[in-house]
XYZ file of C-alpha atoms in Angstrom:
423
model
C -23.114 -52.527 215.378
C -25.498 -54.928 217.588
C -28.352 -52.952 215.757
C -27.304 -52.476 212.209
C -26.428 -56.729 211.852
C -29.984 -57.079 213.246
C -31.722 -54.712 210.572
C -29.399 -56.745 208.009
C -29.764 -60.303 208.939
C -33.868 -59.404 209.469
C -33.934 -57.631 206.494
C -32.236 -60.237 204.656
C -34.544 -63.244 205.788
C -37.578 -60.711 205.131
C -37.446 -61.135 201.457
C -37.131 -65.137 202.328
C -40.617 -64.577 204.369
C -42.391 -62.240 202.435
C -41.752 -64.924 199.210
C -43.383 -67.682 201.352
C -46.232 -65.722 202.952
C -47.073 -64.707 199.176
C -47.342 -67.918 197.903
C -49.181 -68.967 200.745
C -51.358 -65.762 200.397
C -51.658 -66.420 196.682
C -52.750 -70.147 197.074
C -55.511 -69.706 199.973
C -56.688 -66.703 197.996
C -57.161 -68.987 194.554
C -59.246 -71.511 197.178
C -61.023 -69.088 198.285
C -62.441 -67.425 195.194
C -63.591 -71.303 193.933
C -64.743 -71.794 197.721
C -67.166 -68.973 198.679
C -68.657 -68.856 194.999
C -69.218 -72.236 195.261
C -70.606 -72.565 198.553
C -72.924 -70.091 197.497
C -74.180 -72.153 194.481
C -74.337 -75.221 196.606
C -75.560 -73.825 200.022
C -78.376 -76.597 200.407
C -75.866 -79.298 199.932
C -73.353 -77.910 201.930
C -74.331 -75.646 204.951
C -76.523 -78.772 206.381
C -73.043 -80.162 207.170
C -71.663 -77.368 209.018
C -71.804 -78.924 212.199
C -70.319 -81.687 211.345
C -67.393 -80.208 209.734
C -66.822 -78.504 213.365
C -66.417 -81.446 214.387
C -63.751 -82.564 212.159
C -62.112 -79.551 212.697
C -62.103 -79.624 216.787
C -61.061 -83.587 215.996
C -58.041 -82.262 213.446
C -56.815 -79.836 216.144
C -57.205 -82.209 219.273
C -55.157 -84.819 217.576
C -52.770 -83.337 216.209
C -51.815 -80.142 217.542
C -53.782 -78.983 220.139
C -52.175 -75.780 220.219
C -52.863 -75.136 216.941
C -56.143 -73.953 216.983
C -54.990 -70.419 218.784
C -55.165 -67.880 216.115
C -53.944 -64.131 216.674
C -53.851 -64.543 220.386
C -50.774 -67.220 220.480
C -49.593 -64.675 217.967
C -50.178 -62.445 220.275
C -48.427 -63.901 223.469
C -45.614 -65.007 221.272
C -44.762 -61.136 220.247
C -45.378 -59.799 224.251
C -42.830 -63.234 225.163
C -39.315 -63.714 226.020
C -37.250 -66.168 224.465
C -35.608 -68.614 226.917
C -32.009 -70.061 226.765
C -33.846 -73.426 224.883
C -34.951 -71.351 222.324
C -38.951 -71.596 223.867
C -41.232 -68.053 224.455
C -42.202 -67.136 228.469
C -45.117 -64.944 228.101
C -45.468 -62.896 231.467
C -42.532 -64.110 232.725
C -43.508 -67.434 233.706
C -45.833 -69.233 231.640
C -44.162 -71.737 229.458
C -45.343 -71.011 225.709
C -42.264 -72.985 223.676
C -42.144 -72.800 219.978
C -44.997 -73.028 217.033
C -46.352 -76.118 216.340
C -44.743 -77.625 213.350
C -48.097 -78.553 211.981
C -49.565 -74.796 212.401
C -49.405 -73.448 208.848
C -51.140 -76.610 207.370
C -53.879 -77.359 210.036
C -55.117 -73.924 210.175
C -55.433 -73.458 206.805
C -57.160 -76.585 205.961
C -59.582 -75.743 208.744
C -60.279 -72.457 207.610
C -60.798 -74.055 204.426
C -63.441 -76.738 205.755
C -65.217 -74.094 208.163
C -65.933 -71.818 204.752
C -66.820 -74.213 202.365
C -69.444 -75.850 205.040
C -70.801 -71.777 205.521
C -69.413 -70.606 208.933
C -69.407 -67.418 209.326
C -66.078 -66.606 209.920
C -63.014 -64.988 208.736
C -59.692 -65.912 206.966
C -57.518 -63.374 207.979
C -56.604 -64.843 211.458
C -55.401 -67.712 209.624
C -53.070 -66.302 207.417
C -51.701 -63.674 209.846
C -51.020 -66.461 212.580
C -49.541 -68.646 209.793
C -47.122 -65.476 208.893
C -46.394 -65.537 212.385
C -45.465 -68.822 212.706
C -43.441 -68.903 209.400
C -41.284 -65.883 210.878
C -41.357 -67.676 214.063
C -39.856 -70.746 212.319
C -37.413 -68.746 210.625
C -35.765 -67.585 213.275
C -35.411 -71.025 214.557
C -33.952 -72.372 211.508
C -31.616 -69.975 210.594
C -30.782 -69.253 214.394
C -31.960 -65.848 215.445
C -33.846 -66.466 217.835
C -32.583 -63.018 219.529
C -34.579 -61.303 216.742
C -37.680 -63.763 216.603
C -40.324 -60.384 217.745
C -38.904 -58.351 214.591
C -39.949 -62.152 212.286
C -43.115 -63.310 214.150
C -43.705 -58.952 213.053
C -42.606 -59.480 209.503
C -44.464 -62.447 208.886
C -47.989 -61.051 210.316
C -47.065 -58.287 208.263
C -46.358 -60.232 204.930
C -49.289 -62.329 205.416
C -52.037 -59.476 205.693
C -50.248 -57.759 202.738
C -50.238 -60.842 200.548
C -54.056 -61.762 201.565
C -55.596 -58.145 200.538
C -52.724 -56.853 199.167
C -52.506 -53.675 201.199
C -49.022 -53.453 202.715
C -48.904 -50.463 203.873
C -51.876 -51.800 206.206
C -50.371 -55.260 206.699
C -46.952 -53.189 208.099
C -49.018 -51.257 210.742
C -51.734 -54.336 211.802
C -48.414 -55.843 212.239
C -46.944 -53.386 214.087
C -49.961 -52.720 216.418
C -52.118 -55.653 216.834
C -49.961 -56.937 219.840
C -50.528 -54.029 222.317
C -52.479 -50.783 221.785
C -50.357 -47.895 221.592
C -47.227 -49.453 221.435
C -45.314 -49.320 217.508
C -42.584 -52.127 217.709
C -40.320 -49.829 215.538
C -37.195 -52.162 215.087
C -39.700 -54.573 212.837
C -40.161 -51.596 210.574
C -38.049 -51.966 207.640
C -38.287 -56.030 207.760
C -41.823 -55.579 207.553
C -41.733 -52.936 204.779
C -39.758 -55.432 202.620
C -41.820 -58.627 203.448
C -44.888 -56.898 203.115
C -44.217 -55.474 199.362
C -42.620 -58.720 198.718
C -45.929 -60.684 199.410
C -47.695 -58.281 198.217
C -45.841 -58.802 194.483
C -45.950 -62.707 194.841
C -49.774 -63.010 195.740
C -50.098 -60.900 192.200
C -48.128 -62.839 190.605
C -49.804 -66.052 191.493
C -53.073 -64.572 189.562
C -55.054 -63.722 192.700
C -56.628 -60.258 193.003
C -57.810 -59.315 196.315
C -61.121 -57.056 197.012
C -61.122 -53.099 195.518
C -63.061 -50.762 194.901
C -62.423 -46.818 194.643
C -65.307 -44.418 195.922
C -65.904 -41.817 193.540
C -64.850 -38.295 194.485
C -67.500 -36.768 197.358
C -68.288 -33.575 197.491
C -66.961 -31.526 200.316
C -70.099 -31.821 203.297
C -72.028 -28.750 204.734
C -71.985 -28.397 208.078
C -74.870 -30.277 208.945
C -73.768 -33.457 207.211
C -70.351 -33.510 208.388
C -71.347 -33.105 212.382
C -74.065 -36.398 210.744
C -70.683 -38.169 209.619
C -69.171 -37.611 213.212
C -71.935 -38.996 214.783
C -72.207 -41.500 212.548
C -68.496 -42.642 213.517
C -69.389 -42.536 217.105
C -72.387 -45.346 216.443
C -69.628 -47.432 214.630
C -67.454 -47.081 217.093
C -70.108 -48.448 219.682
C -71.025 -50.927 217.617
C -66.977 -52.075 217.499
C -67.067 -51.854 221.178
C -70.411 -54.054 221.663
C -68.927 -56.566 219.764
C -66.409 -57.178 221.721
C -68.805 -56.974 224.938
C -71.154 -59.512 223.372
C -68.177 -61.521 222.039
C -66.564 -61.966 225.484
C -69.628 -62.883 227.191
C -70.922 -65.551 224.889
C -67.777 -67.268 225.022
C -67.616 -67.265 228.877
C -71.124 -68.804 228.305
C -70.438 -70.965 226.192
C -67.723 -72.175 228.560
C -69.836 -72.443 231.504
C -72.851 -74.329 229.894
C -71.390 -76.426 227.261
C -68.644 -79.138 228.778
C -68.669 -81.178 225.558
C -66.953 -79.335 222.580
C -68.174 -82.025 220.204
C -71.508 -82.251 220.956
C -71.457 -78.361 221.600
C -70.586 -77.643 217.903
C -72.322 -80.244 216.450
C -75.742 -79.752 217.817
C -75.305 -75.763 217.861
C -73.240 -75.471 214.516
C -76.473 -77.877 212.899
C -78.910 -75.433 214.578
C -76.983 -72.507 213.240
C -77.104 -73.754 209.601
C -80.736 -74.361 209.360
C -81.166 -70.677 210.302
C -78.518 -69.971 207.546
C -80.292 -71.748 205.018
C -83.467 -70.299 205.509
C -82.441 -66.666 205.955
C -81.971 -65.304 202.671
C -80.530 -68.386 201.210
C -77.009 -68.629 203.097
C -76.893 -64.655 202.452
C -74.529 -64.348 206.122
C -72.444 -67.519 205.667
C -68.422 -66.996 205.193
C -66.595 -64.090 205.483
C -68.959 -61.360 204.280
C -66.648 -60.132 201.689
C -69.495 -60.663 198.973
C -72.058 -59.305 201.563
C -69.309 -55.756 201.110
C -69.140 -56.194 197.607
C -72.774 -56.784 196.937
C -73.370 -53.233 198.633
C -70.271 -51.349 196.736
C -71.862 -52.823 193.064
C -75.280 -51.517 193.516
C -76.985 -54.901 194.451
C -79.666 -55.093 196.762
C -79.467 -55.265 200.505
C -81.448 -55.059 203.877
C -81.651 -52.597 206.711
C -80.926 -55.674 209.354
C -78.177 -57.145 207.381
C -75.479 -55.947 210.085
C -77.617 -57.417 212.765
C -77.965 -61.283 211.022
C -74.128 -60.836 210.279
C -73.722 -59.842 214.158
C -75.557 -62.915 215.359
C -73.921 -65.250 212.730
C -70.784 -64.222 213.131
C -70.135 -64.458 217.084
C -71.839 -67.711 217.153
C -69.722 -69.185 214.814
C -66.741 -67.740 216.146
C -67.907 -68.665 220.111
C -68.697 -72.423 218.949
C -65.082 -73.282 217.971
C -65.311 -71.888 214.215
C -61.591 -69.279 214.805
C -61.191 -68.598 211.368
C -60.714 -64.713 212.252
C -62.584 -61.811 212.772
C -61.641 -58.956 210.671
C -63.341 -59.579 207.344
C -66.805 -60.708 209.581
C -66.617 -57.378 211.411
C -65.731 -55.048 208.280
C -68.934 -56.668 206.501
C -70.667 -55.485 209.636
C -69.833 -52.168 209.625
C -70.205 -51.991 206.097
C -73.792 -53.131 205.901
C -74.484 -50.945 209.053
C -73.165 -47.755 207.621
C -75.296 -48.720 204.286
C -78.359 -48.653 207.360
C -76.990 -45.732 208.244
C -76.782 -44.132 204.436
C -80.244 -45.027 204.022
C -81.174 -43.366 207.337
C -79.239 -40.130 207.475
C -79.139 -39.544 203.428
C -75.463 -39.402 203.340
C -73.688 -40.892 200.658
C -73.854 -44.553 200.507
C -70.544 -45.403 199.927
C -69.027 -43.071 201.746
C -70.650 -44.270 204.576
C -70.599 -48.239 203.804
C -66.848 -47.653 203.596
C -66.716 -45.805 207.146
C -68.291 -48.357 208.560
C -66.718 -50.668 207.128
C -63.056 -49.480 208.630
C -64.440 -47.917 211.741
C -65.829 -50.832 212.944
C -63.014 -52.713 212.766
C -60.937 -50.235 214.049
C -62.773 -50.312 216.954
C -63.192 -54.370 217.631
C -59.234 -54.922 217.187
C -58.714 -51.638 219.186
C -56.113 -50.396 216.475
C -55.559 -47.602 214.497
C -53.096 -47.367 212.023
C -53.970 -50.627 210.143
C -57.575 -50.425 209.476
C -56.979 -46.131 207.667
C -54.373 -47.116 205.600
C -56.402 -50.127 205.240
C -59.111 -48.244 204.214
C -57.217 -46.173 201.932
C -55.399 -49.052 200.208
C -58.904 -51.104 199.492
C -61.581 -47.743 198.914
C -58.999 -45.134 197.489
C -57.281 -41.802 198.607
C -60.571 -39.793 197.818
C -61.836 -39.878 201.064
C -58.992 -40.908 203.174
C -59.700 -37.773 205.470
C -63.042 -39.363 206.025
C -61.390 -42.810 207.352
C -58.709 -41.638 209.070
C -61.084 -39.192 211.234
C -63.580 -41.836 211.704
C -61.204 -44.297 212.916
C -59.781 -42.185 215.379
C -63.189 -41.621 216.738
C -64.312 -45.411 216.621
C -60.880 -45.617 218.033
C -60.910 -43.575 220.891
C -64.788 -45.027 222.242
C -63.986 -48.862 222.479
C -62.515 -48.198 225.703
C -59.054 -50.248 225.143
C -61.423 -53.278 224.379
C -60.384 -55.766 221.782
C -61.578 -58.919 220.194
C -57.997 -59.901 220.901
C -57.836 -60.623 224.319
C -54.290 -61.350 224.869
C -53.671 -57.853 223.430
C -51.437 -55.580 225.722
C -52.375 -52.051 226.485
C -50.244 -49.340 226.622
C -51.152 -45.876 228.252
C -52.177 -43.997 225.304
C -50.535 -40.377 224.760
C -49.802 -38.020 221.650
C -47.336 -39.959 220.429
C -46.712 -44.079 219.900
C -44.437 -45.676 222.160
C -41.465 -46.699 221.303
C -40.254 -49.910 222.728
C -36.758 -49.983 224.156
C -34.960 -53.327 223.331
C -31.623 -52.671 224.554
C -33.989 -53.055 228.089
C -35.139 -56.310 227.102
């Protein structure tokens, strides 16, 4: 009975989530499609600023929430938490977390805002997902369950990333995963099914169309080029794993060197943009969705594109620009497996797309979310391809994951599935 009025009263207050995350998905989408374009036309006027909009944003966070500028690692220790008798989180059964700031939803997504139009190269996913997060998190406050807040803080991650590219069967399982490799937080399951269709509906219905694009039927390989594809899914996987590595050890850097986060992201951030402007005309600021686009619709591109976007993108994210990581790293692997393509002859978007998933399979050391992912954003037509080159990228990052705060579970055959009545 315990069980069955928690799948009821979660499943109940999903619908109430995923309505909210897809409004909120639907909204930042419609800014971001007058943003990015925009930016673009407008780089000289804008990027110049960039450092001074970090600045803003370090100010916005430092005044008003501190705690706020966390993305999917205070997601993160939220999920691996306890709830205390005052309602508050203990992560590792000690450190104090207490609830999400009230202010969350709106600072972070009027920073992410300001970091894109000004050309950081960043993400937008770690927004939304923490800001589904924190509406499930506040939901269970409100209503007072806060005995189920890990299946919410779960249904609103998965809502968000469902409403944002509307893919839910990949915003269910990035929900279900990102907290700790290995480890399938099954009681969220049906919540997040029904939140994550729900967005997905509302974010339609709102008039914004995420990123698509089928890849046309490919021929079943010889031998030779399928052991090529393997290998190739190997180097992505690598690649995954070295960002990470390179990730990790700029920050701790960064931390060491620079004392002064002002001055550190506006003299760094104003360095970064003149480079931006004068590569390729502000061809690596944002997200790099247009930089995956631009190589899916046949328009031109260059063999060190994943290297610029590399650079870019960990600088950005190292100087105080948390945005989020996934769509940066999928443009990576995207332009890498078009370097790749051009290399090996293998189809070229086949092997943009493979990249493109593997890659990020590998950085967020998950599995699930980044094939059906895949399959959800490139088509069923090669969803063999993705899911066998995501296990691959999968299996080489070494339990490494641009997530720091994310748990790891001893992996095995089969997911683990987490015992509440132990909790």
């Amino acid at each position: 009975m315990k069980k069955a009025k928690e799948y009821i009263i979660c499943s109940l207050l999903a619908v109430l989530i995923g309505i909210q995350l897809g409004f909120v998905c639907g909204f930042f989408g419609r800014i971001l499609e007058f943003i990015e374009p925009y930016r673009d036309a407008h780089y000289i006027y804008l990027v110049p600023f960039m450092g001074i909009a970090g600045v803003v944003i370090i100010f916005m966070y430092k005044r008003f929430s501190p705690n706020s500028e966390q993305g999917l690692n205070l997601a993160i220790s939220y999920n691996m938490g306890e709830v205390g008798e005052k309602g508050e989180i203990r992560h590792d059964g000690h450190a104090h977390i207490g609830t999400y700031p009230s202010e969350y939803v709106i600072l972070k997504l009027l920073a992410n805002s300001i970091m894109l139009l000004f050309g950081a190269s960043t993400g937008k996913e770690g927004t939304v997902a923490t800001c589904g997060a924190a509406i499930g998190d506040y939901t269970s406050r409100i209503f007072h369950c806060r005995n189920y807040f890990r299946t919410l803080l779960i249904t609103g991650v998965a809502a968000a990333v469902a409403g944002l590219f509307q893919t839910p069967l990949g915003g269910i399982f990035f929900a279900l995963e990102f907290s700790a490799a290995g480890l399938l937080y099954y009681q969220a399951l049906l919540p997040a099914i029904i939140a994550a269709y729900t967005s997905y509906y509302i974010s339609t219905v709102c008039g914004f169309t995420a990123f698509h694009h089928t890849v046309a039927a490919i021929p079943a390989p010889g031998g030779w080029q399928l052991f090529l594809i393997l290998v190739c899914a190997v180097l992505f996987g690598l690649i995954g794993r070295l960002f990470v590595f390179c990730l990790e050890g700029a920050k701790k850097l960064y931390a060491k060197k620079v004392k002064n986060r002002y001055l550190g992201i506006l003299i760094i951030g104003s360095i970064t943009a003149v480079f931006l402007i004068f590569i390729l005309g502000g061809r690596y600021c944002g997200t790099g969705s247009r930089l995956v686009d631009g190589l899916l619709t046949g328009e031109p591109y260059y063999v060190f594109d994943f290297v610029l976007k590399f650079i870019f993108t960990i600088v950005c994210i190292v100087i105080g620009f948390s945005g989020g990581e996934m769509m940066p790293i999928m443009s990576i692997g995207a332009a890498l497996g078009a370097t790749v393509s051009l290399v090996t002859g293998l189809p070229f978007e086949l092997m943009v797309v493979l990249g493109c998933v593997s890659v990020y399979s590998s950085a967020t050391n998950t599995l699930l979310a980044p094939i059906f992912i895949g399959i959800e954003m490139f088509g069923t037509n090669i969803a063999l391809y993705i899911a066998a080159a995501c296990a691959i990228a999968f299996a080489l990052n070494g339990n490494h994951s641009v997530y720091t705060r994310q748990g790891h579970i001893t992996r095995s055959l089969y997911s683990t599935i987490r015992n509440t009545n132990s909790e």
